[in-house]
Coordinates of N, CA and C in Angstrom, one line a residue:
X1 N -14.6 -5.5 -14.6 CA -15.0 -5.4 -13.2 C -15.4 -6.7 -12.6
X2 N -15.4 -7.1 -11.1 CA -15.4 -8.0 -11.0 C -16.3 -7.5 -9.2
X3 N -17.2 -8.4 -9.3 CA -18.4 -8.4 -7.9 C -17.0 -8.8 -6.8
X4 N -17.5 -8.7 -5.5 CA -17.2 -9.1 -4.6 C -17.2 -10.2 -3.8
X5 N -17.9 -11.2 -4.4 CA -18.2 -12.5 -4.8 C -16.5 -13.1 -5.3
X6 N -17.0 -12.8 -6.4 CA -15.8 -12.8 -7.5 C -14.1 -12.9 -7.1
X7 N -14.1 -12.2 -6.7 CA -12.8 -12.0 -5.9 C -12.6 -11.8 -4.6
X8 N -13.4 -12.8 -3.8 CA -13.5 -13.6 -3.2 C -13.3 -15.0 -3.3
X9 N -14.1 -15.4 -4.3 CA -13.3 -16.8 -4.5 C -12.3 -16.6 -5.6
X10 N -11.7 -16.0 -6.2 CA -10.5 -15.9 -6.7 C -9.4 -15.5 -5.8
X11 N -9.4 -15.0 -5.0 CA -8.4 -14.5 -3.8 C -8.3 -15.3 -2.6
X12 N -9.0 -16.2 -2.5 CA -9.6 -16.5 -1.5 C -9.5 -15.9 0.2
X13 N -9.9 -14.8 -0.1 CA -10.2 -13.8 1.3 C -11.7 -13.4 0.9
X14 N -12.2 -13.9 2.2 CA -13.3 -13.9 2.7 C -13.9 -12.0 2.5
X15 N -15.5 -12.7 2.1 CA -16.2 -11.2 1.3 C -16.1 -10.5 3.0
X16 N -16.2 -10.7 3.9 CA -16.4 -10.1 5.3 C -14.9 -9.5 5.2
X17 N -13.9 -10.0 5.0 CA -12.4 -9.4 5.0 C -12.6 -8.0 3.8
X18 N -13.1 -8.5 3.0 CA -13.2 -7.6 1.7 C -13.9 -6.1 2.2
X19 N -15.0 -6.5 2.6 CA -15.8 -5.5 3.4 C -15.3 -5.1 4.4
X20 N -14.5 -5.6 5.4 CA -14.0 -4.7 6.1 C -12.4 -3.8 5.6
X21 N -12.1 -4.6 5.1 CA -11.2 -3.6 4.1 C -11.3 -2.5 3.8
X22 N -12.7 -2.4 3.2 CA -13.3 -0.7 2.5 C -13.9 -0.3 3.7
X23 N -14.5 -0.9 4.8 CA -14.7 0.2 6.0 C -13.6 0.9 6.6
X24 N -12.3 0.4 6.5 CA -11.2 0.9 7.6 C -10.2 1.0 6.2
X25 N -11.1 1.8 5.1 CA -10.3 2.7 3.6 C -8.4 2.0 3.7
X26 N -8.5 0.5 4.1 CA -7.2 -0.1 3.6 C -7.3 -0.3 1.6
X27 N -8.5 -1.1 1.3 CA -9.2 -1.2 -0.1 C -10.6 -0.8 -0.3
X28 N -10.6 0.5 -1.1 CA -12.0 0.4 -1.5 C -11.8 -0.7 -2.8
X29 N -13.5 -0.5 -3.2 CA -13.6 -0.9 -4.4 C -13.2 0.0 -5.7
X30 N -13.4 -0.1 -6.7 CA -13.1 0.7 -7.9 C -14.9 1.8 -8.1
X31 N -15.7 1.1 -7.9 CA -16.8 1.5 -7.6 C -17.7 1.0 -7.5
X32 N -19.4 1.0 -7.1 CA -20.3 1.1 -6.7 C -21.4 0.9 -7.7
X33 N -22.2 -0.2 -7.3 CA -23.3 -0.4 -8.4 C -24.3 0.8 -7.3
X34 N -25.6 0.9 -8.6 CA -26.7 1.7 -8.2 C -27.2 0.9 -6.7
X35 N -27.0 0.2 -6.3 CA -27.5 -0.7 -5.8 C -27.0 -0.4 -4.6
X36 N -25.4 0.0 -4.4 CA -24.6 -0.9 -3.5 C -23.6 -1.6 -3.3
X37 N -23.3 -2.2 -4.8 CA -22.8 -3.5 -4.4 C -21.3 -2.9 -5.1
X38 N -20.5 -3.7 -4.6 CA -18.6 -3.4 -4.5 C -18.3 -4.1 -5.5
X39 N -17.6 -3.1 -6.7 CA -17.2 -3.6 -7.8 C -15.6 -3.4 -8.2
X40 N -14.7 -4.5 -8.4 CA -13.5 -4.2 -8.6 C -12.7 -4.3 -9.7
X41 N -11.6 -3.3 -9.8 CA -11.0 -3.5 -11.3 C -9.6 -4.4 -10.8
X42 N -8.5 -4.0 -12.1 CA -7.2 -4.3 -11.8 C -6.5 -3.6 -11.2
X43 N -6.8 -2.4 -11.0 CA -6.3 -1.4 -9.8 C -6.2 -2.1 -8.6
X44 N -7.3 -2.3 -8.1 CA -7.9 -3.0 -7.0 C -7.7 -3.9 -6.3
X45 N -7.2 -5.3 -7.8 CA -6.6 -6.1 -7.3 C -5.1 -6.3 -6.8
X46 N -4.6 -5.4 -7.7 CA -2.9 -5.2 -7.6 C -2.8 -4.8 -6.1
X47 N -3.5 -4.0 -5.3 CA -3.4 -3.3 -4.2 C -3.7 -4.8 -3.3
X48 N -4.7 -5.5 -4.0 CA -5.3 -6.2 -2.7 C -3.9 -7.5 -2.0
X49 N -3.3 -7.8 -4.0 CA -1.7 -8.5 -3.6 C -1.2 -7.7 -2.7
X50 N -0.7 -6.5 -2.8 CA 0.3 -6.0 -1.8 C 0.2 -6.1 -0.6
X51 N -1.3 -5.6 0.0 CA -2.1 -6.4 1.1 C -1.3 -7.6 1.6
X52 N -1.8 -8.8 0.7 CA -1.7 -9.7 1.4 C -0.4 -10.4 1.4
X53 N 1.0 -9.9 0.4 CA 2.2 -9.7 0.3 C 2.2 -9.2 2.0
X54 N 1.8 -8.3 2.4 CA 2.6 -8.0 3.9 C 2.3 -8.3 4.6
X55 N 0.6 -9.1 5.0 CA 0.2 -10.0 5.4 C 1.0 -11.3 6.2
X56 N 1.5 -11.7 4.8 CA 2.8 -12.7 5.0 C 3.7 -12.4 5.5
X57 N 4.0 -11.0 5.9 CA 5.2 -10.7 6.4 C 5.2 -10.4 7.9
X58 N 3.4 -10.4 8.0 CA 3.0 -10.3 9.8 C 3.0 -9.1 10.5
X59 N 2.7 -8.4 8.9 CA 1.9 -6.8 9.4 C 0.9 -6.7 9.5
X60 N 0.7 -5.5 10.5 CA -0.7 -5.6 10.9 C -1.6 -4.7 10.1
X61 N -2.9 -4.4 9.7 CA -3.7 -4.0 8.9 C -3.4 -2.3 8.7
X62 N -3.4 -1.8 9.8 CA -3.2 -0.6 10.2 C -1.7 -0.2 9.8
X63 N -0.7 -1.3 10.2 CA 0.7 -1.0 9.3 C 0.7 -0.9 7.5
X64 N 0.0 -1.8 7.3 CA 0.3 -1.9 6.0 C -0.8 -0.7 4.9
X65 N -1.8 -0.1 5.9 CA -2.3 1.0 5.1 C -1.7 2.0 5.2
X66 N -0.9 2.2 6.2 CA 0.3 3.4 6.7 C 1.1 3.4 5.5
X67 N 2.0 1.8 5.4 CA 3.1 1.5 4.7 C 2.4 2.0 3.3
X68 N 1.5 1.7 2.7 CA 1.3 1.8 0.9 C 0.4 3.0 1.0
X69 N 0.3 4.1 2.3 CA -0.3 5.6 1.5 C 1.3 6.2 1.7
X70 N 2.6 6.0 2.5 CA 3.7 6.1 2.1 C 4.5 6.6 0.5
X71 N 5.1 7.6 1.2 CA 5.8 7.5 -0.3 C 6.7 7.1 -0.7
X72 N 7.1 6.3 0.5 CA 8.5 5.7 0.8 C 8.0 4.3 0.1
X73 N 6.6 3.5 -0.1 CA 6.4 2.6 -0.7 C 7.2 2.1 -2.2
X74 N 7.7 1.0 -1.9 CA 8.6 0.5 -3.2 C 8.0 -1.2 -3.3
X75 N 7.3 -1.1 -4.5 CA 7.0 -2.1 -5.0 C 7.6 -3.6 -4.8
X76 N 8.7 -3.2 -5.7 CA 10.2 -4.2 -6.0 C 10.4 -4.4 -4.8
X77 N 10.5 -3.4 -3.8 CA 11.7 -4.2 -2.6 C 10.6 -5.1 -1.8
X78 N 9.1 -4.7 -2.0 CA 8.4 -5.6 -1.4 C 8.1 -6.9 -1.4
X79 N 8.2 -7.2 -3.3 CA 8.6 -8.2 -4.0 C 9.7 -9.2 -3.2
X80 N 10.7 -8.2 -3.3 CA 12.4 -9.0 -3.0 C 12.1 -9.6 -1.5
X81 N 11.5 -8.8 -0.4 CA 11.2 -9.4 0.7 C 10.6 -10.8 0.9
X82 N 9.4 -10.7 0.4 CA 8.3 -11.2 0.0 C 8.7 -12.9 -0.6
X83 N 9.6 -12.6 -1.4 CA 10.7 -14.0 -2.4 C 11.5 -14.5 -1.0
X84 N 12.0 -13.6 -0.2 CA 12.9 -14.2 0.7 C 12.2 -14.9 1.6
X85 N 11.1 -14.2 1.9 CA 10.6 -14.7 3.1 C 9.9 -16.2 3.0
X86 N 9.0 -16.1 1.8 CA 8.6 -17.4 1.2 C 9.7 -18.8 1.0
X87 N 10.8 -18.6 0.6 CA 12.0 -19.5 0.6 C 12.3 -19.7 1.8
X88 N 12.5 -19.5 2.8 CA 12.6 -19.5 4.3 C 11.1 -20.0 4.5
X89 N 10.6 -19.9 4.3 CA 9.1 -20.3 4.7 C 9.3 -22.1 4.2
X90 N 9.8 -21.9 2.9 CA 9.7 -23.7 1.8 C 10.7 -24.4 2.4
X91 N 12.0 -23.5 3.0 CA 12.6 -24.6 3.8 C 12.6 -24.8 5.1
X92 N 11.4 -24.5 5.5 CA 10.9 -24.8 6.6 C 10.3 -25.8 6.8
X93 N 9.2 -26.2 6.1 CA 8.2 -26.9 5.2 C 9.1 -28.4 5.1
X94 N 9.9 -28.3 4.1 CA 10.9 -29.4 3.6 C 11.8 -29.9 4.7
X95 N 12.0 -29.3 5.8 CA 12.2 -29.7 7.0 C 11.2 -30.6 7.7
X96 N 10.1 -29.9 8.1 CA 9.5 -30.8 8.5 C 8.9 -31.9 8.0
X97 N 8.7 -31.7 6.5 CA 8.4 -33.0 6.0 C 9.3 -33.8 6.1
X98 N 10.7 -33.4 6.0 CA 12.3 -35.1 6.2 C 11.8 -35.2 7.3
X99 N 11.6 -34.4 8.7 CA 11.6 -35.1 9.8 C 10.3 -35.9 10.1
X100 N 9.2 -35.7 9.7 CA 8.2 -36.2 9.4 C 8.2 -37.5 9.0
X101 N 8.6 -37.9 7.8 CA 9.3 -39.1 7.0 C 10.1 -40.1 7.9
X102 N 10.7 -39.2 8.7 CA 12.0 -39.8 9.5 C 11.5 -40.8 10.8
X103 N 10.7 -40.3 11.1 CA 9.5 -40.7 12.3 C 8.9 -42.0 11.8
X104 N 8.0 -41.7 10.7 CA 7.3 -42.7 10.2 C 8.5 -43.8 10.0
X105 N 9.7 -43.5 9.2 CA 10.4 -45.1 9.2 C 11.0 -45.4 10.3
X106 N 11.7 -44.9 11.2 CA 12.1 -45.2 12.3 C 11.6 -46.1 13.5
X107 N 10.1 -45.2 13.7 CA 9.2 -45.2 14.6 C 10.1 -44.7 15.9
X108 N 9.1 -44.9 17.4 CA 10.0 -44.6 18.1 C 9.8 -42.9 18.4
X109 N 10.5 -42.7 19.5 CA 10.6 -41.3 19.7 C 12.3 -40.6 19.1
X110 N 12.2 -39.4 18.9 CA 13.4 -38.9 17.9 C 13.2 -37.1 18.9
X111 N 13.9 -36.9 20.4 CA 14.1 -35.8 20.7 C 14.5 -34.2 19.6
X112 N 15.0 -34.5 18.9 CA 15.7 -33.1 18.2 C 14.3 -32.5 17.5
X113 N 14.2 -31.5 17.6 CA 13.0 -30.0 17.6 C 13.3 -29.1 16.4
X114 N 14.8 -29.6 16.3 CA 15.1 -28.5 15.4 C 14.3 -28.2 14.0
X115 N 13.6 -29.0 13.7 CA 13.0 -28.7 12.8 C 11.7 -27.7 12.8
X116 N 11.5 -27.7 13.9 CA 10.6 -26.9 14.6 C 11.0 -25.4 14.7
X117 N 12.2 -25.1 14.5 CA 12.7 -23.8 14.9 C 12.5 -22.9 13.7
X118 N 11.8 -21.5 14.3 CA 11.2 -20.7 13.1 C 12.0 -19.5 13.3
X119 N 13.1 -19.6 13.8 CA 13.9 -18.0 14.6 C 14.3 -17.7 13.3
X120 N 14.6 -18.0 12.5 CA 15.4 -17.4 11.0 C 14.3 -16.6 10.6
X121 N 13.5 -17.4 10.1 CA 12.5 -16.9 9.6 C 11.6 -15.6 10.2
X122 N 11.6 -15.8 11.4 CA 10.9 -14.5 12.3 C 12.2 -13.5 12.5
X123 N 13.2 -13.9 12.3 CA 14.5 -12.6 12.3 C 14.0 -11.7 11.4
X124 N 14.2 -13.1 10.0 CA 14.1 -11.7 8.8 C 12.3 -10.8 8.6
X125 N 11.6 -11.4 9.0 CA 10.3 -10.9 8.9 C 10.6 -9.6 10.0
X126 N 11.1 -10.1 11.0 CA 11.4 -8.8 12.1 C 12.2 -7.3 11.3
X127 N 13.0 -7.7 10.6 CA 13.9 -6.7 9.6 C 13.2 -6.2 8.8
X128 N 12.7 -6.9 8.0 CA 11.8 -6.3 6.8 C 10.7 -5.5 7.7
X129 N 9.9 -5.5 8.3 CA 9.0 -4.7 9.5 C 9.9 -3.8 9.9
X130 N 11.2 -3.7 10.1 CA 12.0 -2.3 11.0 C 12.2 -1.7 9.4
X131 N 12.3 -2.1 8.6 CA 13.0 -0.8 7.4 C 12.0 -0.3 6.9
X132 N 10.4 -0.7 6.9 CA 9.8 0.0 6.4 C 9.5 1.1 7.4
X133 N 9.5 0.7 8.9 CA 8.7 1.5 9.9 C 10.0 2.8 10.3
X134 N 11.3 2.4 10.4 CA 11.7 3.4 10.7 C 12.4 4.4 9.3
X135 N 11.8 4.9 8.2 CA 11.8 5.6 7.8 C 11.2 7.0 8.0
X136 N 11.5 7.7 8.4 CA 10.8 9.4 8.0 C 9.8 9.5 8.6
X137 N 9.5 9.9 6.9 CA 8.0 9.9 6.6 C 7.0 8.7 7.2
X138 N 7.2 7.4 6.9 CA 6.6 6.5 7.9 C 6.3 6.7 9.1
X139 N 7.3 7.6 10.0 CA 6.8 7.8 11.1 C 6.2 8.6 11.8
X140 N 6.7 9.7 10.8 CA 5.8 11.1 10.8 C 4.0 11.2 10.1
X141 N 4.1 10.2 9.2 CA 2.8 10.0 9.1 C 1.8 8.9 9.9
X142 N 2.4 8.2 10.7 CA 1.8 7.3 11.5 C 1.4 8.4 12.7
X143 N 2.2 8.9 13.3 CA 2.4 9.9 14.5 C 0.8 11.0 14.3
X144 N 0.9 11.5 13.0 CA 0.3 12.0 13.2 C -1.5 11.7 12.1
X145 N -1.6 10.4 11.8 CA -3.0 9.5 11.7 C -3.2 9.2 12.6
X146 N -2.3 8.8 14.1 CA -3.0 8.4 15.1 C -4.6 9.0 15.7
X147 N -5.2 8.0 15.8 CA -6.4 8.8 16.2 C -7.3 9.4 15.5
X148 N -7.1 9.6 14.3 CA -8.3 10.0 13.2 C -9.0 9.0 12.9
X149 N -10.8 9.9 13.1 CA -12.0 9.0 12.4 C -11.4 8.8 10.9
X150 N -12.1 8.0 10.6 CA -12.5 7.4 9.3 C -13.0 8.3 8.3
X151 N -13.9 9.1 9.3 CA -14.5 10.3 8.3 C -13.6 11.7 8.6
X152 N -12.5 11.6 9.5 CA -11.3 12.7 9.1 C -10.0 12.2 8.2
X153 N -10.3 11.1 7.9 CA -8.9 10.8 6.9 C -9.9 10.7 5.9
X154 N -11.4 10.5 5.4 CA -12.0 10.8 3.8 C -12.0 12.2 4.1
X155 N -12.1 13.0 4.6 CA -12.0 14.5 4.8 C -10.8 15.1 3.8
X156 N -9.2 14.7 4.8 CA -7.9 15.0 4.0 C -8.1 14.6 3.1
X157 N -8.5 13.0 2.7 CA -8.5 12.3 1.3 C -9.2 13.5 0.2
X158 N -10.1 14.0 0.7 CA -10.9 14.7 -0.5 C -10.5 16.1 -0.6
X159 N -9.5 16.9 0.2 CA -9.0 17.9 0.3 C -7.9 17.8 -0.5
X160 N -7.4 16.5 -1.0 CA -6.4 16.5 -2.1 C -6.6 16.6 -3.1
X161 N -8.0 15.6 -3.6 CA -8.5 15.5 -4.3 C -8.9 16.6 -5.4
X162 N -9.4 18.0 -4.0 CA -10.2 19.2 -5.0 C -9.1 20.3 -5.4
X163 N -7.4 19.6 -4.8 CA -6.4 20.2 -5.5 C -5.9 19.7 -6.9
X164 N -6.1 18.4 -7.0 CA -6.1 18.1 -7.9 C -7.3 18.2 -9.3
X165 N -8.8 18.6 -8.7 CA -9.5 18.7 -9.4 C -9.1 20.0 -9.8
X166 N -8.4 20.9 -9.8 CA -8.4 22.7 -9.8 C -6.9 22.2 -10.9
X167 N -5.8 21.5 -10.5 CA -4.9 21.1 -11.7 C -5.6 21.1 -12.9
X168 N -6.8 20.0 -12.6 CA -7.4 19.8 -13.8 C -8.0 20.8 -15.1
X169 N -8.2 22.1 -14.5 CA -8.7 23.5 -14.7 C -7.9 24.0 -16.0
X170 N -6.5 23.4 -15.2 CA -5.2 24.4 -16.1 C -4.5 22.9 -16.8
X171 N -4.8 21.7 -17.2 CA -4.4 20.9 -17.7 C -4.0 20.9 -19.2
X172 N -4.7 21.6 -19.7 CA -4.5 22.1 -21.3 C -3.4 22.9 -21.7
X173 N -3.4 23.5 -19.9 CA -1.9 25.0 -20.5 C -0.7 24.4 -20.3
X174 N 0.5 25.4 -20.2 CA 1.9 25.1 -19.7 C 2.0 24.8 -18.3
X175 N 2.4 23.3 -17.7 CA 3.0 23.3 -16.3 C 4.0 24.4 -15.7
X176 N 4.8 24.9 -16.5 CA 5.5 25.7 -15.6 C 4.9 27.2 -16.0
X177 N 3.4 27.3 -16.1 CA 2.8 28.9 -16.2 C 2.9 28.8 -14.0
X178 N 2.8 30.3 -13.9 CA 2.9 30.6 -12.2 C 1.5 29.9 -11.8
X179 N 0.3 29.8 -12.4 CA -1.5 29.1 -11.6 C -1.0 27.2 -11.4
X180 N -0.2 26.6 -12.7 CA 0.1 25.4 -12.1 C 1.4 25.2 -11.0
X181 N 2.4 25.8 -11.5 CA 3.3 25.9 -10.3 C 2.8 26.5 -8.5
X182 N 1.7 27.3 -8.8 CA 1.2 27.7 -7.7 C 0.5 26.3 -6.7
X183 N -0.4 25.4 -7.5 CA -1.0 24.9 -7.4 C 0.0 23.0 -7.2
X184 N 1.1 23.2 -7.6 CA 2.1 22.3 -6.9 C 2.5 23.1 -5.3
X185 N 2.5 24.0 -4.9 CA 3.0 24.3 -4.1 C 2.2 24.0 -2.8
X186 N 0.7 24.4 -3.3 CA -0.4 24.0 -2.4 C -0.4 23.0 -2.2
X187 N -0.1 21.8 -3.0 CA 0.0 20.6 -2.8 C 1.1 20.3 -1.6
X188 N 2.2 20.7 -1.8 CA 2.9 20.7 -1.0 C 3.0 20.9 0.4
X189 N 2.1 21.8 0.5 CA 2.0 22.6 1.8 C 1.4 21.8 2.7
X190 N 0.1 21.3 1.4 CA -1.1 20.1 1.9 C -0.8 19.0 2.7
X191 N 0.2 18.5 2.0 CA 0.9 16.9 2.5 C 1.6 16.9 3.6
X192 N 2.6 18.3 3.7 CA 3.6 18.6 4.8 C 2.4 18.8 5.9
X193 N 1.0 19.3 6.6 CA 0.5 19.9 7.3 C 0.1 18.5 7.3
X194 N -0.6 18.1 6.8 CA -1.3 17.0 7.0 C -1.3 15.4 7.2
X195 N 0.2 15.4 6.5 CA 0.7 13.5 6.4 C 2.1 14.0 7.2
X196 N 3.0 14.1 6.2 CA 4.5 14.4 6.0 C 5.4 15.2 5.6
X197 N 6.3 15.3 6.4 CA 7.0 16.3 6.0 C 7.4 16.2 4.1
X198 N 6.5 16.8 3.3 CA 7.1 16.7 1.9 C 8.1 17.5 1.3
X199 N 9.5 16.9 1.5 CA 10.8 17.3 1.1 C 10.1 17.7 -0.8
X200 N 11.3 18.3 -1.2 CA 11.5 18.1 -3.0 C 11.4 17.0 -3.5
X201 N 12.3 15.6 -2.7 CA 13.2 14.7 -2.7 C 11.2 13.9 -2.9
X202 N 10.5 14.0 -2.2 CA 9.5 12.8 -1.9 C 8.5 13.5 -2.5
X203 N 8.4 14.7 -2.7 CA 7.4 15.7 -3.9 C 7.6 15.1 -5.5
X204 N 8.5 14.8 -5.4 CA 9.3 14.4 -7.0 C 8.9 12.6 -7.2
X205 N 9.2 12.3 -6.1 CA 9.2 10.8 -6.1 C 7.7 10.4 -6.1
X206 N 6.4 11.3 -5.5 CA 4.8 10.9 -5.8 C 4.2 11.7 -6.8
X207 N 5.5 12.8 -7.5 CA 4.7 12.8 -8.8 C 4.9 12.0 -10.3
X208 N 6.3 11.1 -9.8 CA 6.2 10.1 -10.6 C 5.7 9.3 -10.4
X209 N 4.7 8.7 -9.2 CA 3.8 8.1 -8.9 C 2.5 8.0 -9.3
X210 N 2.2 9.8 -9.0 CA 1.0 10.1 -10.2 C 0.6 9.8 -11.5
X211 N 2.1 10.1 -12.1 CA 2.0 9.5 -13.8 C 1.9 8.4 -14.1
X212 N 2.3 7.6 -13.5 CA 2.8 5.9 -13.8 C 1.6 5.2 -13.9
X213 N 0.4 5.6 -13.6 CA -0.3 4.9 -14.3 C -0.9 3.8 -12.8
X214 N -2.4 3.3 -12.7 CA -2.4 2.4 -11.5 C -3.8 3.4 -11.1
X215 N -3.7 2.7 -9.9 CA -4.8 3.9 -8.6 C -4.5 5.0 -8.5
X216 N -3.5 5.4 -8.8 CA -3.0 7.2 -8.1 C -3.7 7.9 -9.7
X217 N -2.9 7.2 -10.6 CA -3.4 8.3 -12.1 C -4.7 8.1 -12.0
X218 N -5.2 7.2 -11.7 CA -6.9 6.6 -12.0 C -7.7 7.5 -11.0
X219 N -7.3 8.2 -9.5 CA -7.9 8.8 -9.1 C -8.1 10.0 -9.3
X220 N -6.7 11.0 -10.4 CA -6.0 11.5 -10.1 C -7.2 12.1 -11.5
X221 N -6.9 11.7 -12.3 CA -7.6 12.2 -13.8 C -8.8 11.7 -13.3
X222 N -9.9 11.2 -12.3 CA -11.2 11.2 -11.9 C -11.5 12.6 -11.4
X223 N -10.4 12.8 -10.7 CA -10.9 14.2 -10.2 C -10.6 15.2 -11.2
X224 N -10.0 15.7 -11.7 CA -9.4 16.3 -12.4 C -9.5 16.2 -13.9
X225 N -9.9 14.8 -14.2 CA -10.1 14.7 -16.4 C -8.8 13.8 -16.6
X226 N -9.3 13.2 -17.7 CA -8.1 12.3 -18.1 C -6.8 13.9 -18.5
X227 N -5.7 12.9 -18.1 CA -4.2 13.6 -18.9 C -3.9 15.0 -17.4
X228 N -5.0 15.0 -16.4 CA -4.5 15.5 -15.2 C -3.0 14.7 -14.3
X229 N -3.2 13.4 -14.1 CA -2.5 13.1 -13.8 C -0.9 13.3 -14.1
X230 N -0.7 12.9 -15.6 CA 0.7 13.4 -16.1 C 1.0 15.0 -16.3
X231 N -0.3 15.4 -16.1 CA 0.3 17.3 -16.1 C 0.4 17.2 -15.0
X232 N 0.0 16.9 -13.5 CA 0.1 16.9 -12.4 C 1.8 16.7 -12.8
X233 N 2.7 15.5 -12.8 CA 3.8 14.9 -13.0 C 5.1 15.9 -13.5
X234 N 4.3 16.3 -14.6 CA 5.0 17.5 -15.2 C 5.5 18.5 -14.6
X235 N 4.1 19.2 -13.9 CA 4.3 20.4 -13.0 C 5.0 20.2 -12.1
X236 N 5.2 19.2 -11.1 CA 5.9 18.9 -10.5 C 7.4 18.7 -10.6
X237 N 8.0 18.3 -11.2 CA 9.2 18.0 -12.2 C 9.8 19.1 -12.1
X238 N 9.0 20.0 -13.0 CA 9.4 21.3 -13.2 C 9.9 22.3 -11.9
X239 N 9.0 22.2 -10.7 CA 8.7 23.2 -9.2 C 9.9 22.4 -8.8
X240 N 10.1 21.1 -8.8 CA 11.4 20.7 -8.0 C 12.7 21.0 -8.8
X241 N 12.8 21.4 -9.9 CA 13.8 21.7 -10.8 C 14.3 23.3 -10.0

């Protein structure tokens, strides 16, 4: 675990950024000393990269909590953006440094700008922002967070939560008995009323989510007990089969 200190100067984002982070539930912490004080794991930090991965990409805070409670979120393609956009970024850079250099030996004035031009670069940053936003679910769940307090989205948050604590109940037995299949269904019902429309297609795709291990299992068997999570995964598998 690591204070909030800590990774702050390891990250270098400011403890005030950090803190507002867990006020507007983009990052909490992992948890809470008796005290107060904000304590983070590797969960925490992985999340806080992704953050700042889209960051670079010139999303805005409110996008990018949209984008990664998504279930349309994909790691990799974040990644692959993320590589592109940075290379575009270094030969940017390496431009202005020849033309920089070029000045200094020359001296003199030197009209051409072009090194100045960032249109490539803001194209593709423009692209990468349209594929995440015009998906589905992205928009059906933005549409309908608009305008919730803080304390109505910990509200939903915790309304999933005590579905999954109730998984936890029947974790021992068979996923495909009718109380766990039932209890995928609720889930279902939960997500579609309240985020997104939850197809089979994207029910299947966040209960391999759940299993995989990260923040989702870590929250997932908090509520529910260790080994909820992968029964969670199971049951699910099974109801979309």
């Amino acid at each position: 675990m690591m204070t909030v200190n800590e990774v702050s100067k390891l990250t270098g984002v400011s403890i005030r950024a950090l803190q507002y982070y867990d006020k507007i539930g983009l990052l909490h912490p992992a948890e809470y000393t008796e005290a107060g004080y904000r304590l983070y794991d590797d969960t925490a930090l992985e999340r806080l990269q992704q953050i700042l991965l889209f960051r670079e990409l010139e999303f805005s805070l409110k996008e990018i909590q949209s984008i990664l409670q998504s279930p349309d979120f994909d790691r990799d393609r974040a990644l692959d953006q993320q590589i592109c956009l940075l290379t575009l970024k270094k030969e940017h850079i390496e431009n202005l440094i020849t033309f920089a250099r070029g000045l200094k030996q020359v001296g003199g004035m030197n009209m051409d700008f072009s090194a100045f031009d960032t249109a490539k670069m803001d194209e593709y940053a423009t692209k990468a922002k349209e594929k995440w936003q015009h998906t589905n679910a992205y928009q059906e769940y933005t549409q309908k967070n608009k305008g919730r307090s803080k304390d109505a989205e910990e509200a939903l948050a915790r309304g999933v939560m005590l579905i999954f604590s109730d998984f936890g109940k029947c974790k021992d037995g068979d996923p495909a008995l009718p109380e766990a299949q039932a209890l995928v269904k609720r889930l279902q019902a939960y997500i579609s009323e309240n985020y997104y429309q939850c197809t089979p297609e994207i029910l299947q795709t966040l209960g391999a989510m759940y299993g995989a291990g990260g923040e989702f299992t870590e929250n997932i068997d908090k509520a529910g007990g260790e080994g909820t999570a992968k029964f969670v995964e199971r049951a699910i598998s099974i109801y979309c089969k």
